[in-house]
mmCIF file of C-alpha atoms and ligand atoms in Angstrom:
data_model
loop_
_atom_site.group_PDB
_atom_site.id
_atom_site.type_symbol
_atom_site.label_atom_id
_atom_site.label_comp_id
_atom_site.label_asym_id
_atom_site.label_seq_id
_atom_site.Cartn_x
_atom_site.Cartn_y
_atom_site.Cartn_z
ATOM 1 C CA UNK A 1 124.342 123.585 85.552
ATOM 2 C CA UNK A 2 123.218 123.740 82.008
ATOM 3 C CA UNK A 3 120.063 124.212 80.588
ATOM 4 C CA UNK A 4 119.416 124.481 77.075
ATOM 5 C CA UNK A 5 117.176 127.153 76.572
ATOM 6 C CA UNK A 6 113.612 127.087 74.795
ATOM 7 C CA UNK A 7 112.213 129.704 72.629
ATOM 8 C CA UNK A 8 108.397 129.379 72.251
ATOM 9 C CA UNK A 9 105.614 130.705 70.451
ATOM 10 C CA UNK A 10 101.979 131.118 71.702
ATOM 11 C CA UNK A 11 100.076 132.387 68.685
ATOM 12 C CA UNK A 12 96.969 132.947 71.299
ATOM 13 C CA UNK A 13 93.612 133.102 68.803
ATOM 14 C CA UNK A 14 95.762 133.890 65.722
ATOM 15 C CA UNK A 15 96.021 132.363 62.044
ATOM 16 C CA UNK A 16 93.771 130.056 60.391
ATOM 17 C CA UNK A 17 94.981 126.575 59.199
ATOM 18 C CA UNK A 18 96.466 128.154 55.628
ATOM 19 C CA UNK A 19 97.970 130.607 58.075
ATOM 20 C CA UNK A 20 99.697 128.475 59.484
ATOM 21 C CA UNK A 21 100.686 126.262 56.941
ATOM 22 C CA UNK A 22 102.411 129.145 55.600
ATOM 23 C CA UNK A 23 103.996 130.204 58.637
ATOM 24 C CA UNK A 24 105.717 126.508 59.168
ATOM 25 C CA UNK A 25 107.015 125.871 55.356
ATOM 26 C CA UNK A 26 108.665 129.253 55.901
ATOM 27 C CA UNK A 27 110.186 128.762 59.099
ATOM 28 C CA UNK A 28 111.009 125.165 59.308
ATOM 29 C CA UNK A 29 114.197 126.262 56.309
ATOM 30 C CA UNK A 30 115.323 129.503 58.278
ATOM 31 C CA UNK A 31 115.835 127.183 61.679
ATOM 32 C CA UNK A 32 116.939 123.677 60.180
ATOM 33 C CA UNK A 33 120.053 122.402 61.937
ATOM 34 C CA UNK A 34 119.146 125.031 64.500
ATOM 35 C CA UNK A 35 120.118 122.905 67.571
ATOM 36 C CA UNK A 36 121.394 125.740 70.521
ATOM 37 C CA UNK A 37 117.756 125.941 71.491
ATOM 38 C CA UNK A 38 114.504 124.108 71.894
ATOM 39 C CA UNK A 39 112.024 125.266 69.687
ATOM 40 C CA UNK A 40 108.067 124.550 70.183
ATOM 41 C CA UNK A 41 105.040 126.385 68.297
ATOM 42 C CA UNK A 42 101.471 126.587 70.667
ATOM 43 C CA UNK A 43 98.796 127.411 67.984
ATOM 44 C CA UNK A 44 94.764 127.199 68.922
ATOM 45 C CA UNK A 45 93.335 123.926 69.470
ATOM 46 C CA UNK A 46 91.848 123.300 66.325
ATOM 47 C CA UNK A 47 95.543 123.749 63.853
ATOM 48 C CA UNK A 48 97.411 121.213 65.865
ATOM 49 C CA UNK A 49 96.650 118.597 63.428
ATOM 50 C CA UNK A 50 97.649 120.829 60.497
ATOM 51 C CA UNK A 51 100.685 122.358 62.161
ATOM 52 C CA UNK A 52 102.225 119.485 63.740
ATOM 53 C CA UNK A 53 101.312 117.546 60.139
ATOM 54 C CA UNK A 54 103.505 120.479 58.687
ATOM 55 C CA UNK A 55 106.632 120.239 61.525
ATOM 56 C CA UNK A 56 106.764 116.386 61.457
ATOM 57 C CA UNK A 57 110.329 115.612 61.515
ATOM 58 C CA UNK A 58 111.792 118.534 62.226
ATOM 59 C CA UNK A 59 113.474 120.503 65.247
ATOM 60 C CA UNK A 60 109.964 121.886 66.112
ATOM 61 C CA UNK A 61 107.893 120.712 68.860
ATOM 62 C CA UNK A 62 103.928 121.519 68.962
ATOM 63 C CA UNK A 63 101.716 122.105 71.892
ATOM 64 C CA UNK A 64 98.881 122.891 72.888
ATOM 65 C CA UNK A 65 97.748 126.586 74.625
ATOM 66 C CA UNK A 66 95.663 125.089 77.854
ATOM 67 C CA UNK A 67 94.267 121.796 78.162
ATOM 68 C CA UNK A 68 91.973 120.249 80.862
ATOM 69 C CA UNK A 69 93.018 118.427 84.117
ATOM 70 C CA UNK A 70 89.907 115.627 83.231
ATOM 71 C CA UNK A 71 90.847 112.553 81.097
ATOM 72 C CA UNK A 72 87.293 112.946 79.578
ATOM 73 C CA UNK A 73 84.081 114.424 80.121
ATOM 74 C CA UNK A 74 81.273 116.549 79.392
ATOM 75 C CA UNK A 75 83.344 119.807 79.644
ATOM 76 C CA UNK A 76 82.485 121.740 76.387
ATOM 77 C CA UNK A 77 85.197 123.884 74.633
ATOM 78 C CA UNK A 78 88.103 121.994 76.096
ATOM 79 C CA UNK A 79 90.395 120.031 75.077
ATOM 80 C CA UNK A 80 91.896 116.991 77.357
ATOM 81 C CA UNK A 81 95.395 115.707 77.391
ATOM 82 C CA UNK A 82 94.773 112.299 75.315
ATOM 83 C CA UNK A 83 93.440 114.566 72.663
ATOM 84 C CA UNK A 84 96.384 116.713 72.719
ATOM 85 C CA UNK A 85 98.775 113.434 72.805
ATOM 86 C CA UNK A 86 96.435 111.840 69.985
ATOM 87 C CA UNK A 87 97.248 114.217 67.251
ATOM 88 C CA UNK A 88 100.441 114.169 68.325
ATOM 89 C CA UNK A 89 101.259 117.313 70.251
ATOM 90 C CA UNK A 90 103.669 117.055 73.007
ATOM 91 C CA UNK A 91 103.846 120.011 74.899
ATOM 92 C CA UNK A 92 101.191 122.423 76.755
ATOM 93 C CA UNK A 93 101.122 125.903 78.948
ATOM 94 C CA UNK A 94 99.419 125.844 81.608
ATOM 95 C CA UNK A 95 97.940 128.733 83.774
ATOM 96 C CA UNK A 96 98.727 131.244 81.330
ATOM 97 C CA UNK A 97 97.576 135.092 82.336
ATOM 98 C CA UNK A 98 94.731 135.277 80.083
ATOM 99 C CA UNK A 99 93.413 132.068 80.941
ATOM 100 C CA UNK A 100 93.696 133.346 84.712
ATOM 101 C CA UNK A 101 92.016 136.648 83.757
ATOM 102 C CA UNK A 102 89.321 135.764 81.309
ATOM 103 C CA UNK A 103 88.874 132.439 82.744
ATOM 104 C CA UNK A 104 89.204 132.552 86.559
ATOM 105 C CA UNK A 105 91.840 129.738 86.382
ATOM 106 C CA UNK A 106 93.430 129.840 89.967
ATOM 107 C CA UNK A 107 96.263 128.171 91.509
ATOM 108 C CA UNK A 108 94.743 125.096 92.081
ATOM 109 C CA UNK A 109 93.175 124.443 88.671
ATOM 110 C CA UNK A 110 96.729 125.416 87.210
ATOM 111 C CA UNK A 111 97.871 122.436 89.917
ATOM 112 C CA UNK A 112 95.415 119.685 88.424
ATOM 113 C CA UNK A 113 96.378 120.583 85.148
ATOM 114 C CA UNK A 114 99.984 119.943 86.014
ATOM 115 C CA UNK A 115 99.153 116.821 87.812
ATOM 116 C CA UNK A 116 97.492 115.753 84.843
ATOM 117 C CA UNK A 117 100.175 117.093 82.117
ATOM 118 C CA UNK A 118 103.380 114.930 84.288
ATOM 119 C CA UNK A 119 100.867 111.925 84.676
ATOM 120 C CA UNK A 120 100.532 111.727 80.686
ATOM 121 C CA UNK A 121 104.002 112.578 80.031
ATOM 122 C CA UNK A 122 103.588 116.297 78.358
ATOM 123 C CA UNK A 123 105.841 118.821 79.230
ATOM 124 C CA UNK A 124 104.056 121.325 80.489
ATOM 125 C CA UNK A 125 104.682 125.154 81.027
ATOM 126 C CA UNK A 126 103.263 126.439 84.219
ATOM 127 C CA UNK A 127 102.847 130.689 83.498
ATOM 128 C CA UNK A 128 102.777 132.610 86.489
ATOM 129 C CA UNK A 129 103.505 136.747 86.795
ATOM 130 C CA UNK A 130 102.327 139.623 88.903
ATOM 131 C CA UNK A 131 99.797 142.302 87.191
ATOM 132 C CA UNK A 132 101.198 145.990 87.641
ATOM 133 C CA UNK A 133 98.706 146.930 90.985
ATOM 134 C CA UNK A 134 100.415 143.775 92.317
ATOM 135 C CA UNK A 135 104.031 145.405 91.666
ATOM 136 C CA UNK A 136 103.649 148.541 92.351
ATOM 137 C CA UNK A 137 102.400 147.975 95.391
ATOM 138 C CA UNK A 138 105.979 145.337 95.925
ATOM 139 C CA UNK A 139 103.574 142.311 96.411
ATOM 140 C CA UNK A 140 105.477 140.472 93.391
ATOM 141 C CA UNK A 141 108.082 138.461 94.786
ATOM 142 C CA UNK A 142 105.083 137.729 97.187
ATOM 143 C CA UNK A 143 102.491 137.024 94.325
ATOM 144 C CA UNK A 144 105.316 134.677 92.378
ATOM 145 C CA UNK A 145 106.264 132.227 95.813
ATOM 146 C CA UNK A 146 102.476 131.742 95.873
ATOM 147 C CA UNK A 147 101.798 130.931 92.309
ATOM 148 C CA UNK A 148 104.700 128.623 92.254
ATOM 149 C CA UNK A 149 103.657 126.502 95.528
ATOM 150 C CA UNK A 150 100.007 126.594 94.287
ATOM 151 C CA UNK A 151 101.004 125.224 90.690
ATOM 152 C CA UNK A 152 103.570 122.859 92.543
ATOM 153 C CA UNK A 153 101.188 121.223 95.437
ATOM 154 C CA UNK A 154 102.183 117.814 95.660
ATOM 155 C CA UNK A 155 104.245 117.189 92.826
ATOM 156 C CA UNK A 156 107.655 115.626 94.219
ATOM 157 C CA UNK A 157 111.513 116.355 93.125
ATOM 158 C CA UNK A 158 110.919 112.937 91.111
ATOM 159 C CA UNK A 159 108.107 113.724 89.057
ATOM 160 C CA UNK A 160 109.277 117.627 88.427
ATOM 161 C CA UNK A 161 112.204 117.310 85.719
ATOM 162 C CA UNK A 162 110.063 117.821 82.924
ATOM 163 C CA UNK A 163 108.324 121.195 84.177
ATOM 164 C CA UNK A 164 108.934 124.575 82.856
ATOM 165 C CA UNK A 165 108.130 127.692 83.974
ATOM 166 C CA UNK A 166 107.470 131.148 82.074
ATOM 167 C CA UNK A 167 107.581 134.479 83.872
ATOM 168 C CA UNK A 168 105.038 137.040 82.010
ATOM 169 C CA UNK A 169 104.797 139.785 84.363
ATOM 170 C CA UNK A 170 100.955 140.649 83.345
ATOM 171 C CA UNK A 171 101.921 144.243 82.628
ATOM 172 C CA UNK A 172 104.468 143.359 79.832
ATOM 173 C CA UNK A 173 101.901 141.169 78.005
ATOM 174 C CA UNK A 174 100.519 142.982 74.580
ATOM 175 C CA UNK A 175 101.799 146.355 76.219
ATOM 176 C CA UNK A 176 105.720 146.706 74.407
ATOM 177 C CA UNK A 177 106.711 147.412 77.812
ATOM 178 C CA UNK A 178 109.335 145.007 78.193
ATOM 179 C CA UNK A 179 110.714 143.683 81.943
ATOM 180 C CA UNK A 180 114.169 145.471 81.965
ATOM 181 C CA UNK A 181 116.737 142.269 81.832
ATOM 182 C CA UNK A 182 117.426 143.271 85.392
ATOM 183 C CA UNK A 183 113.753 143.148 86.613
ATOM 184 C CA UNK A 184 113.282 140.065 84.892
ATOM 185 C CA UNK A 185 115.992 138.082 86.486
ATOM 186 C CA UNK A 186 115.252 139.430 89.593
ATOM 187 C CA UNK A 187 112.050 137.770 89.699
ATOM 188 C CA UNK A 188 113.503 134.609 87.915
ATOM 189 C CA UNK A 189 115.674 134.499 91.171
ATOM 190 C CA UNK A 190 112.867 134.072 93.416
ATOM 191 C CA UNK A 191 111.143 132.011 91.556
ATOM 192 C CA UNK A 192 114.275 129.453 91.649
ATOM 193 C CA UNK A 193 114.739 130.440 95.360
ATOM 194 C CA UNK A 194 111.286 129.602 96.022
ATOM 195 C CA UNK A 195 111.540 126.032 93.608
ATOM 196 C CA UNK A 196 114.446 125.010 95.651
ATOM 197 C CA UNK A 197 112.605 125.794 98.470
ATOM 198 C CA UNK A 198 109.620 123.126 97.540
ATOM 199 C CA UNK A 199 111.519 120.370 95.635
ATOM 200 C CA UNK A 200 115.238 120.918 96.470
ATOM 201 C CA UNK A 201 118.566 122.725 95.266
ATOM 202 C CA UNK A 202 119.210 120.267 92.321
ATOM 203 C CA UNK A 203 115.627 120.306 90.538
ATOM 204 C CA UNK A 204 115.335 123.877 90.964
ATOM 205 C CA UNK A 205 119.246 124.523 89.343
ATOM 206 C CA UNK A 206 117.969 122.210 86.097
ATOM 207 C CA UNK A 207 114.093 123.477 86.176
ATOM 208 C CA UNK A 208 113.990 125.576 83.155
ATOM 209 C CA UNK A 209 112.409 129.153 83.384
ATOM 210 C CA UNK A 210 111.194 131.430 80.745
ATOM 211 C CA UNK A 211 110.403 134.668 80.198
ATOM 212 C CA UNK A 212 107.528 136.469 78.622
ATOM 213 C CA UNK A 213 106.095 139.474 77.810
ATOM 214 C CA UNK A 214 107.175 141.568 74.752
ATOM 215 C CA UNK A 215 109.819 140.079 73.602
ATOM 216 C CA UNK A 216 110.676 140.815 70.688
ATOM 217 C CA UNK A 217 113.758 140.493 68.239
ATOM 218 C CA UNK A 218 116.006 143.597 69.604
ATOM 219 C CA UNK A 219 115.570 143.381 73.436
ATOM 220 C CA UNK A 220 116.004 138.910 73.209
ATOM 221 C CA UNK A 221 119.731 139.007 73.509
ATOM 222 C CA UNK A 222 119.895 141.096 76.550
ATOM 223 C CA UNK A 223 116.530 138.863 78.241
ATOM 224 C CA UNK A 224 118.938 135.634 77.527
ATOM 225 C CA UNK A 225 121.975 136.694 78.510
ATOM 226 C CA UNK A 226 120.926 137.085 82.163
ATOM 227 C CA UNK A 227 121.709 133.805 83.913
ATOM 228 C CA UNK A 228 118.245 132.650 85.442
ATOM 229 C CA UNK A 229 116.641 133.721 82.044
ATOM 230 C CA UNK A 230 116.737 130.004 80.038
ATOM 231 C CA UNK A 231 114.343 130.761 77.398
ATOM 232 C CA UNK A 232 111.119 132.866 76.314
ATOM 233 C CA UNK A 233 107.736 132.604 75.756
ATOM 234 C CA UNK A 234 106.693 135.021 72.845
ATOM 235 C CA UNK A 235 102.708 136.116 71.574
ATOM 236 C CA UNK A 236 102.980 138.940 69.538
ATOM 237 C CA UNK A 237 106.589 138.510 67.597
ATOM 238 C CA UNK A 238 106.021 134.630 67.125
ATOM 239 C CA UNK A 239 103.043 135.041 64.303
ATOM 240 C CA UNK A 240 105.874 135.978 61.655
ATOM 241 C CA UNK A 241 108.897 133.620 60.428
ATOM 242 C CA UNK A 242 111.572 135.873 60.265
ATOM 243 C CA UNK A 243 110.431 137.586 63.511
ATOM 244 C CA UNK A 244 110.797 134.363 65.356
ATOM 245 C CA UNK A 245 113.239 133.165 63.539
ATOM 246 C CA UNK A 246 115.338 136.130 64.769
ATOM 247 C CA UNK A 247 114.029 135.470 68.278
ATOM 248 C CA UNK A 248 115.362 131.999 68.203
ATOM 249 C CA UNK A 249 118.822 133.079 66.903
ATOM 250 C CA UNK A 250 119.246 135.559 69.838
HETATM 251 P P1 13P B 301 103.530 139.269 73.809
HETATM 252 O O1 13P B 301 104.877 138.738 73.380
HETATM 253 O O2 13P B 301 102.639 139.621 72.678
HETATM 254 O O3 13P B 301 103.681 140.369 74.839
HETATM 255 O O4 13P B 301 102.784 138.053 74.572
HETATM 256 C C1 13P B 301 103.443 137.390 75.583
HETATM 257 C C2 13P B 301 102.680 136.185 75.974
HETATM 258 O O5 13P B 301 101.607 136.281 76.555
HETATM 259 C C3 13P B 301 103.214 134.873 75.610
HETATM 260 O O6 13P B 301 102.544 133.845 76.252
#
């Protein structure tokens, strides 16, 4: 089974909309005709107009960093799904680990938001990861088989081909520290174990998942050439264009 990989920024609470701007006319040249690899950008809320404005017509998708599982409501500060679809955007992450940290998202707000994200035709990438008390104390594979039946309560093999999942082990987040290639497909083996396990051998074999954490342009190659690892989710080395650009060209 083959699944084209996708390389992905989330630019977190970075760059304002001249930011931005300047990031996509400089990257959109150094990845035209780039076709390997999916390519999406997840910038704050409030520059999806401008940056998906800028990537029109190109090879680079736009999404947005968290969005709510309501339609509509009085729920200040968020952002729903018809917005997001409105202006255009097309994918989101879901369940990220800062959201979970800073904004007690749990397993089953992660699982509306997925509902929600399928229902309206967005792909959306569930994040899920162990923080470092969690490993060292060998709780992950643990931690991951009960974020990934959490985020996947009642969704069925049907509705599932769109989903992606990221791996960011908490601990590699912001840190430099890197899963070793090895540790990171480890845990990308249990999390397709464990996918297989809830919606059957053939979704989990062409379920896409990512890693995350660190990665950066010297330690891609060996993240992507392990064979569960089918794409990355990148903060820190996404907010330059030849950074990324390098990322994408593993
Ligand atoms: P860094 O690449 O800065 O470690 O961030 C990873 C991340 O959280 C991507 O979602």
């Amino acid at each position: 089974m083959s699944r084209k990989a996708l390389i992905a920024a989330n630019w977190k609470m970075y760059k304002t909309p001249v930011e931005a701007n300047v990031f996509v006319d400089a990257f959109l040249p150094l990845v035209a005709g780039h076709t390997r690899d999916e390519i999406a950008l997840f910038p704050s809320p409030v520059l999806l107009p401008t940056v998906i404005g800028a990537a029109k017509g190109s090879n680079v998708a736009v999404g947005c960093q968290n969005i709510h599982f309501a339609e509509e409501g009085a729920y200040t500060g968020e952002t729903s799904i018809g917005q997001l679809i409105a202006v255009g955007g097309t994918h989101t992450l879901i369940g990220h680990s800062e959201r979970r940290q800073y904004f007690a998202e749990t397993d089953e707000i992660v699982n509306k938001k997925l509902h929600t994200a399928l229902k309206h035709g967005v792909v959306p990438i569930v994040c899920i990861g162990e923080v470092l008390e969690e490993r060292e104390a060998g709780k992950t594979a643990s931690v991951l088989k009960t974020q990934v039946t959490g985020a996947f309560a009642g969704i069925t093999p049907e509705a599932a081909a769109p989903i992606v999942i990221a791996y960011e082990p908490v601990w590699a987040i912001g840190t430099g520290k890197t899963a070793t290639p090895e540790i990171a497909e480890d845990a990308h083996k249990v999390i397709r174990a464990e996918v297989a396990k809830l919606l059957g051998a053939d979704v989990a074999a062409a379920m896409r998942i990512l890693y995350g954490g660190s990665v950066k342009p010297d330690n891609v190659t060996s993240l992507m050439a392990q064979p569960d690892i089918d794409g990355a989710l990148v903060g820190g080395a996404s907010l330059k264009p030849d950074s990324f650009e390098k990322i994408v060209k593993y």
